[in-house]
Amino acid sequence: MELNASYTSLVAVGDSFTEGMSDLLPDGTYRGWADLLASRLAARSPGFRYANLAVRGKLIGQIVDDQVEAAAALRPDVVTLVGGLNDTLRPKCDMGMVRGRLEEAVERLTPSCEQLVLMRSPGRSGPVFDRFRPRIEALFALIDDLAAQHGAAVVDLYSAPSLADPRMWDVDRLHLTAEGHRRVAEAVWQVLGLPPELDWRARMPATAPPHWAARRTEDIRFARRHLGPWIGRRLTGRSSGDGRWGAQYDAAAGRAFWITPADAENPGPVTGWRRAASPDAAVSGTESD
């Protein structure tokens, strides 16, 4: 990887992890590590373009069918692809199918970009994650194999104890907090050859563990609000992403579009985004992240 490299465009492909849940903004939208990374890259590259196509709940087959071709068509400098974890958390999972579809995605994306980035997602101990850990680790071994075959970079979040800290996870125990997303953005930033700005692997300061009664109360709340509905969707084949499209995907046109910093004349921190003009048509109006 070239050190201190310059990138002019980024496309993010995946599921809820890349969509940004649960890094919730005051307006009710999600930000997440991909948006944070894009903002930092944009501060270094005038005219930077970004598209996040990720949708919560999507399986690897849906990611390949709905996002990969659209991402490849944009021909970005960098594509991040994170998928397959939702498949491993289903009651039944065909790992051969997961391998085939993930390999299909890598083979399609690699020639369309300068750098493909794959990821070994973070994990925390708990009844859901621990039950499916063998499948999850098989997925990560597959990611390592594909990266080696196709020259993709791998961000290894799974081996970082800092990201297994329960304080890095939202109350649903499936998605990272704002601090967790900030650290993932830094991890990808460093894998892209850019100068470190923080130690994303550093452990959080030690605190006194919550009392037994508080833990049990939180367990009951979690089971009612999050675990029960999640199991229900798994058993019925429904998804939290049903009917949704990526933030920068135009379903009517059947293609992705770029956004670019709203103030293109002044490099520095990104305060807002606007839809970039497409190469074949004038596009008016603005969109915010």
Short mmCIF file of C-alpha atoms in Angstrom, two decimals:
data_model
loop_
_atom_site.label_atom_id
_atom_site.label_comp_id
_atom_site.label_asym_id
_atom_site.label_seq_id
_atom_site.Cartn_x
_atom_site.Cartn_y
_atom_site.Cartn_z
CA MET A 1 0.00 0.00 0.00
CA GLU A 2 1.35 3.42 -0.95
CA LEU A 3 2.05 5.54 2.12
CA ASN A 4 0.29 8.90 2.39
CA ALA A 5 -1.67 8.08 -0.76
CA SER A 6 -4.27 10.38 -2.27
CA TYR A 7 -7.77 9.18 -3.12
CA THR A 8 -10.38 11.11 -5.05
CA SER A 9 -13.41 8.81 -4.68
CA LEU A 10 -14.89 6.16 -2.38
CA VAL A 11 -17.82 3.76 -2.69
CA ALA A 12 -19.02 1.78 0.34
CA VAL A 13 -20.88 -1.50 -0.19
CA GLY A 14 -22.47 -3.66 2.48
CA ASP A 15 -25.08 -3.95 5.21
CA SER A 16 -26.00 -2.12 8.44
CA PHE A 17 -22.38 -2.02 9.61
CA THR A 18 -21.47 0.17 6.63
CA GLU A 19 -24.78 2.03 6.53
CA GLY A 20 -23.79 3.41 9.93
CA MET A 21 -26.09 1.86 12.52
CA SER A 22 -26.07 2.82 15.41
CA ASP A 23 -24.13 6.09 14.99
CA LEU A 24 -27.32 8.13 15.21
CA LEU A 25 -27.36 11.84 14.35
CA PRO A 26 -29.78 14.38 15.87
CA ASP A 27 -31.89 14.41 12.69
CA GLY A 28 -32.54 10.66 12.98
CA THR A 29 -30.16 9.59 10.20
CA TYR A 30 -27.09 7.42 10.61
CA ARG A 31 -23.50 8.47 9.99
CA GLY A 32 -21.05 5.62 10.64
CA TRP A 33 -17.47 4.84 9.78
CA ALA A 34 -17.85 5.08 5.99
CA ASP A 35 -19.23 8.63 6.18
CA LEU A 36 -16.51 9.59 8.65
CA LEU A 37 -13.85 8.14 6.39
CA ALA A 38 -15.28 9.94 3.35
CA SER A 39 -15.25 13.27 5.18
CA ARG A 40 -11.61 12.81 6.12
CA LEU A 41 -10.58 11.78 2.61
CA ALA A 42 -12.50 14.72 1.14
CA ALA A 43 -10.52 17.16 3.29
CA ARG A 44 -7.37 15.99 1.48
CA SER A 45 -8.68 15.86 -2.10
CA PRO A 46 -10.54 18.72 -3.82
CA GLY A 47 -13.46 17.43 -5.88
CA PHE A 48 -13.74 14.26 -3.79
CA ARG A 49 -16.75 12.04 -4.56
CA TYR A 50 -18.50 9.53 -2.34
CA ALA A 51 -21.36 7.04 -2.48
CA ASN A 52 -22.65 4.79 0.30
CA LEU A 53 -24.79 2.00 -1.13
CA ALA A 54 -25.03 -0.13 2.04
CA VAL A 55 -28.43 -1.21 3.38
CA ARG A 56 -29.19 -2.72 6.76
CA GLY A 57 -30.08 -6.40 6.98
CA LYS A 58 -28.81 -7.36 3.53
CA LEU A 59 -27.43 -10.83 2.84
CA ILE A 60 -24.40 -11.34 0.63
CA GLY A 61 -26.53 -12.35 -2.36
CA GLN A 62 -28.57 -9.16 -2.07
CA ILE A 63 -25.44 -7.07 -1.73
CA VAL A 64 -24.01 -8.61 -4.90
CA ASP A 65 -27.26 -8.30 -6.85
CA ASP A 66 -28.22 -4.78 -5.73
CA GLN A 67 -24.97 -2.95 -4.97
CA VAL A 68 -21.90 -4.44 -6.63
CA GLU A 69 -22.69 -3.63 -10.25
CA ALA A 70 -23.75 -0.11 -9.29
CA ALA A 71 -20.51 0.38 -7.37
CA ALA A 72 -18.37 -0.97 -10.20
CA ALA A 73 -20.07 1.35 -12.71
CA LEU A 74 -18.80 4.38 -10.77
CA ARG A 75 -15.17 3.21 -11.13
CA PRO A 76 -13.97 4.74 -7.85
CA ASP A 77 -10.47 4.88 -6.43
CA VAL A 78 -11.53 2.86 -3.38
CA VAL A 79 -14.34 0.37 -2.76
CA THR A 80 -15.03 -1.04 0.70
CA LEU A 81 -16.96 -4.33 0.74
CA VAL A 82 -18.28 -5.76 4.00
CA GLY A 83 -20.85 -8.53 3.74
CA GLY A 84 -21.71 -12.09 4.61
CA LEU A 85 -22.00 -11.66 8.37
CA ASN A 86 -25.80 -11.51 8.24
CA ASP A 87 -25.78 -14.83 6.39
CA THR A 88 -23.76 -16.49 9.15
CA LEU A 89 -26.28 -15.32 11.76
CA ARG A 90 -29.24 -16.99 10.05
CA PRO A 91 -30.60 -20.31 11.43
CA LYS A 92 -29.42 -22.00 8.24
CA CYS A 93 -26.43 -20.82 6.25
CA ASP A 94 -24.94 -22.29 3.09
CA MET A 95 -21.29 -21.33 3.44
CA GLY A 96 -20.58 -22.62 -0.07
CA MET A 97 -23.09 -20.11 -1.42
CA VAL A 98 -21.60 -17.34 0.73
CA ARG A 99 -18.16 -18.13 -0.64
CA GLY A 100 -19.40 -18.14 -4.23
CA ARG A 101 -21.26 -14.83 -3.97
CA LEU A 102 -18.47 -13.09 -2.07
CA GLU A 103 -15.95 -14.31 -4.62
CA GLU A 104 -18.23 -13.01 -7.37
CA ALA A 105 -18.30 -9.59 -5.71
CA VAL A 106 -14.52 -9.44 -5.32
CA GLU A 107 -13.93 -10.52 -8.91
CA ARG A 108 -16.32 -7.85 -10.19
CA LEU A 109 -15.09 -5.01 -8.00
CA THR A 110 -11.33 -5.55 -8.19
CA PRO A 111 -10.87 -4.40 -11.81
CA SER A 112 -13.27 -1.48 -11.34
CA CYS A 113 -11.27 0.34 -8.64
CA GLU A 114 -7.72 1.19 -7.64
CA GLN A 115 -8.05 -0.42 -4.21
CA LEU A 116 -10.59 -2.89 -2.85
CA VAL A 117 -10.86 -3.04 0.95
CA LEU A 118 -12.35 -6.07 2.74
CA MET A 119 -12.96 -6.41 6.44
CA ARG A 120 -12.92 -8.89 9.29
CA SER A 121 -15.79 -7.36 11.26
CA PRO A 122 -15.53 -6.71 15.01
CA GLY A 123 -17.23 -9.04 17.45
CA ARG A 124 -18.14 -9.16 21.11
CA SER A 125 -18.88 -12.06 23.42
CA GLY A 126 -22.54 -12.88 23.90
CA PRO A 127 -25.05 -15.67 23.30
CA VAL A 128 -25.83 -14.67 19.71
CA PHE A 129 -22.29 -14.09 18.54
CA ASP A 130 -20.80 -17.05 20.42
CA ARG A 131 -23.32 -19.47 18.95
CA PHE A 132 -22.32 -18.59 15.39
CA ARG A 133 -18.61 -17.96 15.99
CA PRO A 134 -17.39 -21.00 13.94
CA ARG A 135 -19.31 -19.75 10.89
CA ILE A 136 -18.09 -16.20 11.41
CA GLU A 137 -14.47 -17.28 11.63
CA ALA A 138 -14.93 -19.41 8.50
CA LEU A 139 -16.18 -16.25 6.75
CA PHE A 140 -13.11 -14.34 7.88
CA ALA A 141 -10.79 -17.10 6.64
CA LEU A 142 -12.54 -16.83 3.27
CA ILE A 143 -12.03 -13.06 3.24
CA ASP A 144 -8.31 -13.55 3.89
CA ASP A 145 -8.11 -16.05 1.01
CA LEU A 146 -9.90 -13.76 -1.44
CA ALA A 147 -7.79 -10.78 -0.43
CA ALA A 148 -4.61 -12.73 -1.04
CA GLN A 149 -5.83 -13.93 -4.44
CA HIS A 150 -7.01 -10.55 -5.69
CA GLY A 151 -4.71 -8.05 -4.00
CA ALA A 152 -7.37 -6.57 -1.73
CA ALA A 153 -6.54 -4.94 1.58
CA VAL A 154 -8.02 -6.42 4.77
CA VAL A 155 -8.94 -4.41 7.86
CA ASP A 156 -8.72 -6.82 10.79
CA LEU A 157 -11.15 -5.50 13.38
CA TYR A 158 -11.93 -8.95 14.76
CA SER A 159 -8.56 -9.36 16.45
CA ALA A 160 -8.74 -6.00 18.26
CA PRO A 161 -9.78 -6.45 21.93
CA SER A 162 -10.66 -2.74 22.08
CA LEU A 163 -13.60 -3.28 19.73
CA ALA A 164 -14.88 -6.22 21.77
CA ASP A 165 -15.44 -3.91 24.74
CA PRO A 166 -19.21 -3.80 25.47
CA ARG A 167 -18.97 -0.01 25.70
CA MET A 168 -18.21 0.07 21.97
CA TRP A 169 -21.59 -1.50 21.22
CA ASP A 170 -25.07 -0.05 21.13
CA VAL A 171 -27.87 -1.35 23.34
CA ASP A 172 -28.93 -3.76 20.55
CA ARG A 173 -25.52 -5.49 20.95
CA LEU A 174 -25.27 -5.84 17.16
CA HIS A 175 -24.08 -2.40 16.07
CA LEU A 176 -21.25 -0.13 17.13
CA THR A 177 -21.60 3.15 18.98
CA ALA A 178 -20.27 6.44 17.59
CA GLU A 179 -16.91 5.73 19.25
CA GLY A 180 -16.76 2.30 17.65
CA HIS A 181 -17.45 3.76 14.22
CA ARG A 182 -14.81 6.42 14.77
CA ARG A 183 -12.23 3.72 15.44
CA VAL A 184 -13.26 1.69 12.39
CA ALA A 185 -12.86 4.79 10.21
CA GLU A 186 -9.35 5.22 11.58
CA ALA A 187 -8.54 1.54 10.97
CA VAL A 188 -9.55 1.80 7.30
CA TRP A 189 -7.72 5.13 7.02
CA GLN A 190 -4.49 3.47 8.16
CA VAL A 191 -4.95 0.44 5.88
CA LEU A 192 -5.21 2.89 2.98
CA GLY A 193 -1.70 4.08 3.81
CA LEU A 194 -2.62 7.36 5.46
CA PRO A 195 -0.85 8.76 8.54
CA PRO A 196 -2.34 7.57 11.86
CA GLU A 197 -4.34 10.10 13.82
CA LEU A 198 -5.27 7.89 16.77
CA ASP A 199 -4.60 4.42 18.16
CA TRP A 200 -7.83 2.67 17.24
CA ARG A 201 -6.68 -0.48 19.02
CA ALA A 202 -6.23 1.28 22.39
CA ARG A 203 -8.41 -0.04 25.16
CA MET A 204 -10.91 2.26 26.83
CA PRO A 205 -10.15 3.29 30.43
CA ALA A 206 -11.20 0.72 32.99
CA THR A 207 -14.46 1.35 34.85
CA ALA A 208 -16.26 -0.49 37.60
CA PRO A 209 -18.52 -3.23 36.19
CA PRO A 210 -22.27 -2.68 36.61
CA HIS A 211 -24.00 -4.42 39.49
CA TRP A 212 -25.65 -7.80 38.93
CA ALA A 213 -29.17 -6.35 39.18
CA ALA A 214 -28.38 -3.66 36.60
CA ARG A 215 -26.98 -6.27 34.21
CA ARG A 216 -30.06 -8.47 34.53
CA THR A 217 -32.38 -5.51 33.95
CA GLU A 218 -30.44 -4.58 30.85
CA ASP A 219 -30.53 -8.20 29.63
CA ILE A 220 -34.33 -8.26 29.93
CA ARG A 221 -34.67 -4.93 28.13
CA PHE A 222 -32.35 -6.12 25.37
CA ALA A 223 -34.29 -9.37 24.91
CA ARG A 224 -37.62 -7.57 24.64
CA ARG A 225 -36.60 -4.66 22.42
CA HIS A 226 -33.95 -6.19 20.23
CA LEU A 227 -33.31 -9.93 20.52
CA GLY A 228 -36.94 -11.01 20.21
CA PRO A 229 -37.68 -8.93 17.08
CA TRP A 230 -34.34 -9.96 15.56
CA ILE A 231 -35.12 -13.66 16.06
CA GLY A 232 -38.59 -13.12 14.64
CA ARG A 233 -37.17 -11.63 11.45
CA ARG A 234 -34.68 -14.48 11.11
CA LEU A 235 -37.39 -17.11 11.45
CA THR A 236 -39.80 -15.45 9.03
CA GLY A 237 -37.24 -14.44 6.40
CA ARG A 238 -37.93 -10.74 6.86
CA SER A 239 -35.23 -8.09 7.00
CA SER A 240 -34.92 -4.61 8.51
CA GLY A 241 -33.72 -3.50 5.07
CA ASP A 242 -36.76 -4.67 3.10
CA GLY A 243 -37.79 -1.92 0.68
CA ARG A 244 -34.71 0.20 1.38
CA TRP A 245 -31.96 1.36 -0.97
CA GLY A 246 -28.55 2.85 -0.29
CA ALA A 247 -28.23 6.53 0.52
CA GLN A 248 -26.65 7.26 -2.86
CA TYR A 249 -28.66 4.89 -5.02
CA ASP A 250 -31.40 6.13 -7.34
CA ALA A 251 -33.86 3.23 -7.50
CA ALA A 252 -35.91 4.88 -10.25
CA ALA A 253 -32.87 5.26 -12.49
CA GLY A 254 -31.36 1.96 -11.38
CA ARG A 255 -27.93 3.38 -10.67
CA ALA A 256 -25.77 4.95 -7.98
CA PHE A 257 -24.80 8.60 -7.90
CA TRP A 258 -21.97 10.60 -6.36
CA ILE A 259 -22.11 13.20 -3.63
CA THR A 260 -19.34 15.75 -3.13
CA PRO A 261 -18.58 18.35 -0.43
CA ALA A 262 -21.09 21.19 -0.57
CA ASP A 263 -18.29 23.77 -0.35
CA ALA A 264 -15.94 22.54 -3.04
CA GLU A 265 -13.91 25.75 -3.07
CA ASN A 266 -12.64 25.54 0.50
CA PRO A 267 -10.66 22.43 1.46
CA GLY A 268 -10.95 21.36 5.07
CA PRO A 269 -13.58 19.77 7.30
CA VAL A 270 -16.69 18.73 5.39
CA THR A 271 -19.79 20.46 6.75
CA GLY A 272 -22.25 19.10 4.20
CA TRP A 273 -22.61 17.19 0.96
CA ARG A 274 -24.40 17.85 -2.30
CA ARG A 275 -25.27 15.58 -5.19
CA ALA A 276 -22.57 15.79 -7.82
CA ALA A 277 -23.49 16.39 -11.44
CA SER A 278 -23.51 13.15 -13.40
CA PRO A 279 -21.27 12.97 -16.47
CA ASP A 280 -24.24 12.65 -18.82
CA ALA A 281 -26.84 14.96 -17.29
CA ALA A 282 -27.10 18.11 -15.25
CA VAL A 283 -28.30 17.48 -11.73
CA SER A 284 -29.66 20.28 -9.62
CA GLY A 285 -30.41 20.47 -5.93
CA THR A 286 -28.48 19.34 -2.91
CA GLU A 287 -28.47 16.37 -0.60
CA SER A 288 -27.16 16.15 2.89
CA ASP A 289 -25.42 13.11 4.37
#
